[in-house]
Amino acid sequence: MSTISRSRSPIKLGMWLLLAPLCLWLLLLIILPHLELLTYSLSAPDEGGFTFEFYGEFFGESLYWRTFLRTAVMSILATILTLLIGFPVAFFIAKMIKGRSKGILFAMCLIPFWVSELVRTFGWMILLRESGVISTALQWLGFIDSGVELLYTDATIMLGLVYSAMLFMVVPLVSTLDSLDDSYIEAGYDLGGNNWNILREIVIPHAMPGIVSGCIIVFMLSLGNYLTPVLLGGKDSLWFTEQIYTQFITRFNWEQGSAFGILLLILSSLIVWLGLKVTGQSFTKTMG
Amino acid sequence: MKKTSVLSIAIALSMSASAQAAEELRLLTWGGYAPQNVIDLFEKETGIEVKVTNSNNEEMISKLRATRGSGFDLAQPSQDRVLGAQKDHKIYKPLDLSKIDRAQFIPSMLSATEGQSTLKGEVYAVPHVWGSSGLVVNRADAADIKDYTDLCNAAYEGKVSYRLKRPTLIGFAYAMGEDPFAAYSDEDKYQQIMDKVGQKLMDCKDNVKTYWSGGDALLNLMRSGETVAAMAWDAGGWKLNQENADITFVAPASGALGWIDTFVLPRKTKNEEAAYKWINFVMQPDIAAMITDSAGNFTASKGSDEYVDATLKSQYQASFSAADIDNIKWYPPVPAGLEKIEGKILDRVNAY
Amino acid sequence: MGIIFLSDDIMQTPPIDLACENICKHFAQFTAVNDVSFTIPKGSFFSILGPSGCGKTTLLRMLAGFESPSTGDIKIKQTSVLNVPPNKRPVNMVFQHLALFPTMDVAQNVGYGLRRQGVAKAEIAERVAAVLQRVGLPDSGKKQVSQLSGGQRQRIALARCLVLNPTLLLLDEPLGALDLKLREQMKIELKQLQKEFGTTFVYITHDQSEALVMSDQIAVMNHGKFEQVGTPHELYYEPKTAFVASFVGDSNRWSGRVTQQTGETLQVTTKDGLTLQGVAQGGTFDDASEVDIFVRPEAIHVSRLVPQIRLDNQLECTVNNILFDGAKSQIIAIEEKSGGRIMVAMPQTADFKDLKITDTLYLTFSTEQALCFSHSQELDDVDH
């Protein structure tokens, strides 16, 4: 970092020293690999030179863009579901309970994250498979005659996605809802509001930064998830990250995989940007 | 691909923990090929520490490609994946055959492997473990499954499993009366065959419970009875056979697919000497038998049969008649370009 | 103790807006409000004054409907509201920190309640504009809450409630967060607005000056009970309990024992050895019973020379400190024999211009200015 030698005053030096890890991290692990990906995706492997072939492949082969579309739609759906389930949970933790039980409940949301995603996913597989816990229990109780397969459906993927993303929705929501003074809610009631319009006009507008940041995180996590759709979705998983993995690892087609990676980055950023536009939020407001 | 690749470094860093101990052998291999008892014996004899990374063909090649042949001292890709990968990515190093005790190998297998892994007069691979893929069938529920295409019988809807990988394409092609290996040199013909196989697999999708990806996942599917038949490796079938006599490996009517996993040197191997020591060590008949016990597959070690567990021998004999053995289709080296054709077909089947 | 304000003169009394009957509120550990009864006539400014933790906030929240009394009844315009939820009560509240909705602009804040009532849009705009005009903030409708000054926020918070024409407006120490100067100004403004709108205000505060300046009636509350209800004048000059005497306005206090009684007049020997004469308050005393004597600083006559006129109580002191505060300057004097501290108002005459520390002062006050109450242990604890 030549900047260090250029800056004279010790304060500036200190600032740069503090910034250095961040800059290095950004440069080495974020910017350079992405530039590398970009270069790969644009270079022709055999004859050399520059080509858009691999991007063309994405749009030309309906299989790829449809997989992406499916991934995006499922991720959006997972985000909405996570929000719908996470909001009451967060509201309960932030507003309805006080003291020690609050911490305990929050910790309970955290517990599943003490084990790796793989273990959590296998947990679901043990529960949901045809010879699994739920199916066996239902048979034992006499509700069904033979085992039911609860795995390998879109609903299972959704379940897994919502489950593994829940914490990332609840945490920002709890912190924004925590910052909502009870007196605002009371003022709402006092002025004649009922539960529904207090939620709509006071609580949700206040929680909007938390909702948006939670949604962005959950959407990105779902879109970038690999294990959950592949393991729980089985033969119907069709997740875009699976395509990228396949291109890189089993097809040795790094150029195509890079193009997919770049496209995932661009398209997901686009979706997030659109989402922010539609809800009238700004990224800086949400993250600040 | 000669540019300095930051991405490769990043991938390499994330994929392989590079160790810097003085005498160690970093082995990139398959699960079961380097059991702890063998490692212990080797360490005792040579003082060399063995670090094992379990993998599969695609990952081995991807890792070595990402690091341009460094990070490991010895790798074990299948014989058919040696030459293609070497031509495309230059990730291997020619073997010095004088350092290998050739007398320990079954001569026919050694010459076959050497013949199929020779590039510009240099030999890149020697054989280690061999086996086949075919059908694992629960005979109580699906006695009539004799060939790959039988998996698509309407009676077994949602009850079978196979991988979405190239062996499945090849197996189905044979079962459908084609000869894909013969078409390796004819890209158009191969494309035709693959299109046909792809269509068949799409039609067959309703029969599939799930496409299995890890060996353990398959064992669980068969063990729990969720699937009654699957396309899988022989060793898996024999392992299940020990738990449930109904389940066993069946050599398909159109022929089992034979593979040989080899020893190759990554281009930037740091401890070539240890690699040769390991090869010579594990090819001793008694050691090779220990690996057979652990992996479930036989090795190219001459005379190791007599040390192998009797059960495995009898299972092998039950699954393979003499005719079945003759009928094994051995994978020839994959020419460049074919994998792209296969990839597209597999993607389509997956998306269907 | 049921205190019915002016109830003996029905003809002249405005109708009663709020009546609380024997309200108690028990929490698991303690009793926050203990058998409180009072009535508030329409259009008056009623303050509940008490130290923090005295139960005044709980009482106010019961009026608003956020808490329900354990026993007792709350009647607004003669109708019990115990089963009416807060959003249905004809009561609005100005919160301690105002609780203006930060996500809405001023007009949306003020119009919130009207929207809840389903008032037509045009009418909402009209009424919001009108109320903003009345609180002196026309054209502020489009502003964000964060753009307003502290005083302007106060007025918007009031406007948000007043636009709904509530029967009762509850105010929970809304001036607490303001700086002193603004607080003084807002006191006057609040009183003015209350008069203009004619709405009944219930104002809770721990600041006696706020209560004294604005209120028609003040209830002094302590330990969940009303100690005294009366006009500011009554509370200041005729406190009924030691607590009221000490809490409302400044006082000098001596503790001592009754040594002699002549009718209402008591002679008391204080703990530090002074003999003082005062008037018995709140009943009669036995000889030797413990009492507290309260004397207002401004009721003490100060002179630098031995006074010509002898009053009942005379103390010779030296100046210990002078707290200069313009017209409100005070002298802290030490009584020579006992060493006790006495606070007196500094007379604004030329005699005292050159008063210095260690100067001698003669303090005199009449028996009538010295109020004797039976001794309160609690006040001792506060002093320490």
CSV table of N, CA and C in Angstrom, one decimal, chain A residues 29-135:
chain,number,residue,atom,x,y,z
A,29,LEU,N,-10.0,-10.4,-1.7
A,29,LEU,CA,-11.0,-11.4,-1.7
A,29,LEU,C,-12.3,-11.0,-2.4
A,30,ILE,N,-12.5,-9.8,-2.7
A,30,ILE,CA,-13.7,-9.4,-3.3
A,30,ILE,C,-13.4,-8.9,-4.8
A,31,ILE,N,-12.6,-7.9,-4.9
A,31,ILE,CA,-12.4,-7.2,-6.2
A,31,ILE,C,-11.6,-8.1,-7.1
A,32,LEU,N,-10.5,-8.5,-6.7
A,32,LEU,CA,-9.6,-9.3,-7.6
A,32,LEU,C,-10.3,-10.5,-8.1
A,33,PRO,N,-10.9,-11.4,-7.2
A,33,PRO,CA,-11.5,-12.6,-7.8
A,33,PRO,C,-12.6,-12.3,-8.8
A,34,HIS,N,-13.3,-11.2,-8.5
A,34,HIS,CA,-14.4,-10.9,-9.4
A,34,HIS,C,-13.9,-10.4,-10.7
A,35,LEU,N,-12.8,-9.6,-10.7
A,35,LEU,CA,-12.2,-9.2,-12.0
A,35,LEU,C,-11.7,-10.4,-12.7
A,36,GLU,N,-11.2,-11.4,-12.0
A,36,GLU,CA,-10.7,-12.6,-12.6
A,36,GLU,C,-11.8,-13.4,-13.2
A,37,LEU,N,-12.9,-13.4,-12.4
A,37,LEU,CA,-14.1,-14.1,-13.0
A,37,LEU,C,-14.6,-13.4,-14.3
A,38,LEU,N,-14.6,-12.1,-14.2
A,38,LEU,CA,-15.0,-11.3,-15.4
A,38,LEU,C,-14.1,-11.7,-16.6
A,39,THR,N,-12.8,-11.7,-16.3
A,39,THR,CA,-11.9,-12.0,-17.4
A,39,THR,C,-12.1,-13.3,-18.0
A,40,TYR,N,-12.3,-14.3,-17.1
A,40,TYR,CA,-12.5,-15.7,-17.6
A,40,TYR,C,-13.8,-15.7,-18.4
A,41,SER,N,-14.8,-15.1,-17.9
A,41,SER,CA,-16.1,-15.2,-18.6
A,41,SER,C,-16.1,-14.6,-20.0
A,42,LEU,N,-15.1,-13.7,-20.2
A,42,LEU,CA,-15.1,-13.0,-21.5
A,42,LEU,C,-14.0,-13.5,-22.4
A,43,SER,N,-13.3,-14.6,-22.0
A,43,SER,CA,-12.2,-15.0,-22.8
A,43,SER,C,-12.5,-16.4,-23.5
A,44,ALA,N,-12.2,-16.5,-24.7
A,44,ALA,CA,-12.4,-17.7,-25.5
A,44,ALA,C,-11.3,-18.7,-25.1
A,45,PRO,N,-11.7,-19.9,-24.7
A,45,PRO,CA,-10.7,-20.8,-24.1
A,45,PRO,C,-9.7,-21.4,-25.1
A,46,ASP,N,-10.1,-21.7,-26.3
A,46,ASP,CA,-9.3,-22.4,-27.3
A,46,ASP,C,-8.5,-21.4,-28.1
A,47,GLU,N,-9.2,-20.5,-28.8
A,47,GLU,CA,-8.5,-19.6,-29.8
A,47,GLU,C,-7.9,-18.4,-29.0
A,48,GLY,N,-8.3,-18.2,-27.8
A,48,GLY,CA,-7.9,-17.0,-27.1
A,48,GLY,C,-8.7,-15.8,-27.6
A,49,GLY,N,-8.5,-14.6,-26.9
A,49,GLY,CA,-9.2,-13.4,-27.3
A,49,GLY,C,-10.5,-13.2,-26.6
A,50,PHE,N,-11.4,-12.4,-27.1
A,50,PHE,CA,-12.5,-11.9,-26.4
A,50,PHE,C,-13.8,-12.4,-26.9
A,51,THR,N,-14.7,-12.8,-26.1
A,51,THR,CA,-16.0,-13.4,-26.6
A,51,THR,C,-17.1,-13.2,-25.6
A,52,PHE,N,-18.3,-13.0,-26.2
A,52,PHE,CA,-19.5,-12.9,-25.4
A,52,PHE,C,-20.3,-14.3,-25.4
A,53,GLU,N,-19.6,-15.3,-26.0
A,53,GLU,CA,-20.2,-16.6,-26.2
A,53,GLU,C,-20.9,-17.1,-24.9
A,54,PHE,N,-20.2,-17.0,-23.8
A,54,PHE,CA,-20.7,-17.6,-22.6
A,54,PHE,C,-21.9,-16.9,-22.0
A,55,TYR,N,-22.0,-15.6,-22.3
A,55,TYR,CA,-23.2,-14.9,-21.8
A,55,TYR,C,-24.3,-15.2,-22.8
A,56,GLY,N,-23.9,-15.3,-24.1
A,56,GLY,CA,-24.9,-15.7,-25.1
A,56,GLY,C,-25.6,-17.1,-24.7
A,57,GLU,N,-24.7,-18.0,-24.2
A,57,GLU,CA,-25.2,-19.3,-23.9
A,57,GLU,C,-26.3,-19.2,-22.8
A,58,PHE,N,-26.1,-18.3,-21.8
A,58,PHE,CA,-27.1,-18.2,-20.8
A,58,PHE,C,-28.4,-17.8,-21.3
A,59,PHE,N,-28.4,-16.8,-22.2
A,59,PHE,CA,-29.7,-16.3,-22.7
A,59,PHE,C,-30.2,-17.2,-23.9
A,60,GLY,N,-29.3,-17.8,-24.6
A,60,GLY,CA,-29.7,-18.6,-25.7
A,60,GLY,C,-30.3,-20.0,-25.2
A,61,GLU,N,-29.7,-20.6,-24.2
A,61,GLU,CA,-30.2,-21.9,-23.8
A,61,GLU,C,-31.3,-21.6,-22.7
A,62,SER,N,-32.5,-21.9,-23.0
A,62,SER,CA,-33.6,-21.5,-22.1
A,62,SER,C,-33.4,-22.2,-20.7
A,63,LEU,N,-32.8,-23.4,-20.8
A,63,LEU,CA,-32.5,-24.2,-19.5
A,63,LEU,C,-31.8,-23.3,-18.5
A,64,TYR,N,-30.9,-22.5,-18.9
A,64,TYR,CA,-30.1,-21.7,-17.9
A,64,TYR,C,-30.8,-20.6,-17.4
A,65,TRP,N,-31.4,-19.7,-18.3
A,65,TRP,CA,-32.1,-18.6,-17.7
A,65,TRP,C,-33.4,-19.0,-17.0
A,66,ARG,N,-34.0,-20.1,-17.4
A,66,ARG,CA,-35.1,-20.5,-16.7
A,66,ARG,C,-34.8,-21.0,-15.3
A,67,THR,N,-33.6,-21.7,-15.2
A,67,THR,CA,-33.1,-22.1,-13.9
A,67,THR,C,-32.9,-20.8,-13.0
A,68,PHE,N,-32.3,-19.8,-13.6
A,68,PHE,CA,-32.1,-18.6,-12.9
A,68,PHE,C,-33.4,-18.0,-12.4
A,69,LEU,N,-34.3,-17.9,-13.3
A,69,LEU,CA,-35.6,-17.3,-13.0
A,69,LEU,C,-36.3,-18.1,-11.9
A,70,ARG,N,-36.3,-19.4,-12.0
A,70,ARG,CA,-36.8,-20.2,-11.0
A,70,ARG,C,-36.2,-20.0,-9.6
A,71,THR,N,-34.8,-19.9,-9.7
A,71,THR,CA,-34.1,-19.6,-8.4
A,71,THR,C,-34.5,-18.3,-7.8
A,72,ALA,N,-34.6,-17.3,-8.7
A,72,ALA,CA,-34.9,-15.9,-8.2
A,72,ALA,C,-36.4,-15.9,-7.7
A,73,VAL,N,-37.3,-16.5,-8.4
A,73,VAL,CA,-38.7,-16.5,-7.9
A,73,VAL,C,-38.8,-17.2,-6.6
A,74,MET,N,-38.2,-18.4,-6.5
A,74,MET,CA,-38.2,-19.2,-5.3
A,74,MET,C,-37.6,-18.4,-4.1
A,75,SER,N,-36.5,-17.7,-4.4
A,75,SER,CA,-35.8,-16.9,-3.4
A,75,SER,C,-36.7,-15.8,-2.9
A,76,ILE,N,-37.3,-15.1,-3.8
A,76,ILE,CA,-38.2,-14.0,-3.5
A,76,ILE,C,-39.3,-14.5,-2.6
A,77,LEU,N,-39.9,-15.7,-3.0
A,77,LEU,CA,-41.0,-16.3,-2.2
A,77,LEU,C,-40.5,-16.7,-0.8
A,78,ALA,N,-39.3,-17.2,-0.8
A,78,ALA,CA,-38.7,-17.6,0.5
A,78,ALA,C,-38.5,-16.4,1.4
A,79,THR,N,-38.1,-15.3,0.7
A,79,THR,CA,-37.9,-14.0,1.5
A,79,THR,C,-39.2,-13.6,2.1
A,80,ILE,N,-40.2,-13.6,1.3
A,80,ILE,CA,-41.5,-13.1,1.7
A,80,ILE,C,-42.0,-14.0,2.9
A,81,LEU,N,-41.9,-15.3,2.7
A,81,LEU,CA,-42.4,-16.2,3.7
A,81,LEU,C,-41.6,-16.0,5.0
A,82,THR,N,-40.3,-15.8,4.9
A,82,THR,CA,-39.4,-15.6,6.1
A,82,THR,C,-39.9,-14.4,6.8
A,83,LEU,N,-40.2,-13.3,6.0
A,83,LEU,CA,-40.6,-12.1,6.6
A,83,LEU,C,-41.9,-12.3,7.3
A,84,LEU,N,-42.9,-13.0,6.7
A,84,LEU,CA,-44.2,-13.2,7.3
A,84,LEU,C,-44.1,-14.0,8.6
A,85,ILE,N,-43.2,-14.9,8.6
A,85,ILE,CA,-43.0,-15.7,9.8
A,85,ILE,C,-42.1,-15.0,10.8
A,86,GLY,N,-41.1,-14.4,10.3
A,86,GLY,CA,-40.1,-13.7,11.2
A,86,GLY,C,-40.6,-12.5,11.9
A,87,PHE,N,-41.5,-11.8,11.2
A,87,PHE,CA,-42.0,-10.5,11.8
A,87,PHE,C,-42.7,-10.7,13.2
A,88,PRO,N,-43.7,-11.6,13.2
A,88,PRO,CA,-44.4,-11.8,14.5
A,88,PRO,C,-43.4,-12.3,15.6
A,89,VAL,N,-42.5,-13.2,15.1
A,89,VAL,CA,-41.5,-13.7,16.1
A,89,VAL,C,-40.6,-12.6,16.6
A,90,ALA,N,-40.2,-11.7,15.7
A,90,ALA,CA,-39.3,-10.6,16.1
A,90,ALA,C,-40.1,-9.6,17.0
A,91,PHE,N,-41.4,-9.4,16.6
A,91,PHE,CA,-42.2,-8.5,17.4
A,91,PHE,C,-42.4,-9.0,18.8
A,92,PHE,N,-42.6,-10.3,18.9
A,92,PHE,CA,-42.8,-11.0,20.2
A,92,PHE,C,-41.6,-10.8,21.0
A,93,ILE,N,-40.4,-11.1,20.4
A,93,ILE,CA,-39.2,-11.0,21.2
A,93,ILE,C,-38.9,-9.6,21.6
A,94,ALA,N,-39.1,-8.6,20.7
A,94,ALA,CA,-38.7,-7.2,21.0
A,94,ALA,C,-39.7,-6.5,21.9
A,95,LYS,N,-41.0,-6.8,21.7
A,95,LYS,CA,-42.0,-6.0,22.4
A,95,LYS,C,-42.9,-6.7,23.4
A,96,MET,N,-43.1,-8.0,23.3
A,96,MET,CA,-44.1,-8.6,24.1
A,96,MET,C,-43.4,-9.1,25.4
A,97,ILE,N,-42.2,-9.5,25.4
A,97,ILE,CA,-41.6,-10.1,26.6
A,97,ILE,C,-40.4,-9.2,27.0
A,98,LYS,N,-40.1,-9.3,28.3
A,98,LYS,CA,-39.1,-8.5,28.9
A,98,LYS,C,-38.1,-9.4,29.7
A,99,GLY,N,-36.9,-8.8,29.8
A,99,GLY,CA,-36.0,-9.5,30.8
A,99,GLY,C,-35.4,-10.7,30.3
A,100,ARG,N,-35.2,-11.7,31.2
A,100,ARG,CA,-34.4,-12.9,30.9
A,100,ARG,C,-35.0,-13.8,29.8
A,101,SER,N,-36.4,-13.9,29.8
A,101,SER,CA,-37.0,-14.8,28.9
A,101,SER,C,-36.7,-14.3,27.4
A,102,LYS,N,-36.5,-13.0,27.3
A,102,LYS,CA,-36.2,-12.4,26.0
A,102,LYS,C,-34.9,-13.0,25.5
A,103,GLY,N,-33.9,-13.0,26.4
A,103,GLY,CA,-32.6,-13.5,26.0
A,103,GLY,C,-32.7,-15.0,25.7
A,104,ILE,N,-33.5,-15.7,26.4
A,104,ILE,CA,-33.6,-17.1,26.2
A,104,ILE,C,-34.3,-17.4,24.9
A,105,LEU,N,-35.3,-16.7,24.6
A,105,LEU,CA,-36.0,-16.8,23.3
A,105,LEU,C,-35.1,-16.5,22.1
A,106,PHE,N,-34.3,-15.5,22.3
A,106,PHE,CA,-33.4,-15.1,21.2
A,106,PHE,C,-32.3,-16.2,21.0
A,107,ALA,N,-31.9,-16.7,22.2
A,107,ALA,CA,-30.9,-17.8,22.1
A,107,ALA,C,-31.5,-19.0,21.4
A,108,MET,N,-32.8,-19.2,21.6
A,108,MET,CA,-33.4,-20.4,21.0
A,108,MET,C,-33.5,-20.2,19.4
A,109,CYS,N,-33.6,-19.0,19.0
A,109,CYS,CA,-33.5,-18.7,17.5
A,109,CYS,C,-32.1,-19.0,17.0
A,110,LEU,N,-31.2,-18.9,17.9
A,110,LEU,CA,-29.8,-19.0,17.5
A,110,LEU,C,-29.3,-20.5,17.5
A,111,ILE,N,-29.9,-21.3,18.4
A,111,ILE,CA,-29.4,-22.6,18.6
A,111,ILE,C,-29.2,-23.4,17.3
A,112,PRO,N,-30.2,-23.4,16.3
A,112,PRO,CA,-29.9,-24.2,15.1
A,112,PRO,C,-28.7,-23.8,14.4
A,113,PHE,N,-28.2,-22.6,14.7
A,113,PHE,CA,-27.0,-22.1,13.9
A,113,PHE,C,-25.7,-22.5,14.6
A,114,TRP,N,-25.8,-23.2,15.7
A,114,TRP,CA,-24.6,-23.8,16.4
A,114,TRP,C,-24.1,-24.9,15.6
A,115,VAL,N,-24.9,-25.6,14.8
A,115,VAL,CA,-24.4,-26.6,14.0
A,115,VAL,C,-24.3,-26.1,12.5
A,116,SER,N,-23.6,-26.9,11.7
A,116,SER,CA,-23.4,-26.4,10.3
A,116,SER,C,-24.6,-26.6,9.5
A,117,GLU,N,-24.7,-25.9,8.4
A,117,GLU,CA,-25.8,-25.9,7.5
A,117,GLU,C,-26.0,-27.4,7.1
A,118,LEU,N,-24.9,-28.1,6.8
A,118,LEU,CA,-25.0,-29.5,6.4
A,118,LEU,C,-25.8,-30.3,7.4
A,119,VAL,N,-25.4,-30.2,8.6
A,119,VAL,CA,-26.1,-31.0,9.7
A,119,VAL,C,-27.5,-30.6,9.8
A,120,ARG,N,-27.8,-29.3,9.7
A,120,ARG,CA,-29.2,-28.9,9.8
A,120,ARG,C,-30.0,-29.5,8.6
A,121,THR,N,-29.4,-29.5,7.5
A,121,THR,CA,-30.1,-30.0,6.3
A,121,THR,C,-30.3,-31.5,6.4
A,122,PHE,N,-29.3,-32.2,6.9
A,122,PHE,CA,-29.5,-33.6,7.1
A,122,PHE,C,-30.6,-33.9,8.2
A,123,GLY,N,-30.6,-33.0,9.2
A,123,GLY,CA,-31.7,-33.1,10.2
A,123,GLY,C,-33.1,-33.1,9.5
A,124,TRP,N,-33.3,-32.2,8.6
A,124,TRP,CA,-34.5,-32.1,7.9
A,124,TRP,C,-34.7,-33.4,7.0
A,125,MET,N,-33.7,-33.9,6.5
A,125,MET,CA,-33.8,-35.1,5.6
A,125,MET,C,-34.2,-36.3,6.5
A,126,ILE,N,-33.7,-36.4,7.7
A,126,ILE,CA,-34.0,-37.5,8.6
A,126,ILE,C,-35.5,-37.4,8.9
A,127,LEU,N,-36.0,-36.1,9.2
A,127,LEU,CA,-37.4,-35.9,9.5
A,127,LEU,C,-38.3,-36.3,8.4
A,128,LEU,N,-37.9,-35.8,7.2
A,128,LEU,CA,-38.9,-35.8,6.1
A,128,LEU,C,-38.9,-36.9,5.1
A,129,ARG,N,-37.8,-37.7,5.1
A,129,ARG,CA,-37.7,-38.8,4.1
A,129,ARG,C,-38.8,-39.8,4.3
A,130,GLU,N,-39.0,-40.6,3.3
A,130,GLU,CA,-40.1,-41.6,3.3
A,130,GLU,C,-40.0,-42.5,4.5
A,131,SER,N,-38.7,-42.9,4.8
A,131,SER,CA,-38.6,-43.8,6.0
A,131,SER,C,-38.2,-43.0,7.2
A,132,GLY,N,-38.6,-41.7,7.1
A,132,GLY,CA,-38.1,-40.8,8.2
A,132,GLY,C,-39.1,-40.7,9.4
A,133,VAL,N,-38.8,-39.8,10.3
A,133,VAL,CA,-39.5,-39.6,11.5
A,133,VAL,C,-41.0,-39.3,11.3
A,134,ILE,N,-41.3,-38.3,10.5
A,134,ILE,CA,-42.6,-37.8,10.4
A,134,ILE,C,-43.5,-38.9,9.7
A,135,SER,N,-43.0,-39.4,8.6
A,135,SER,CA,-43.7,-40.4,7.9
A,135,SER,C,-44.0,-41.6,8.8
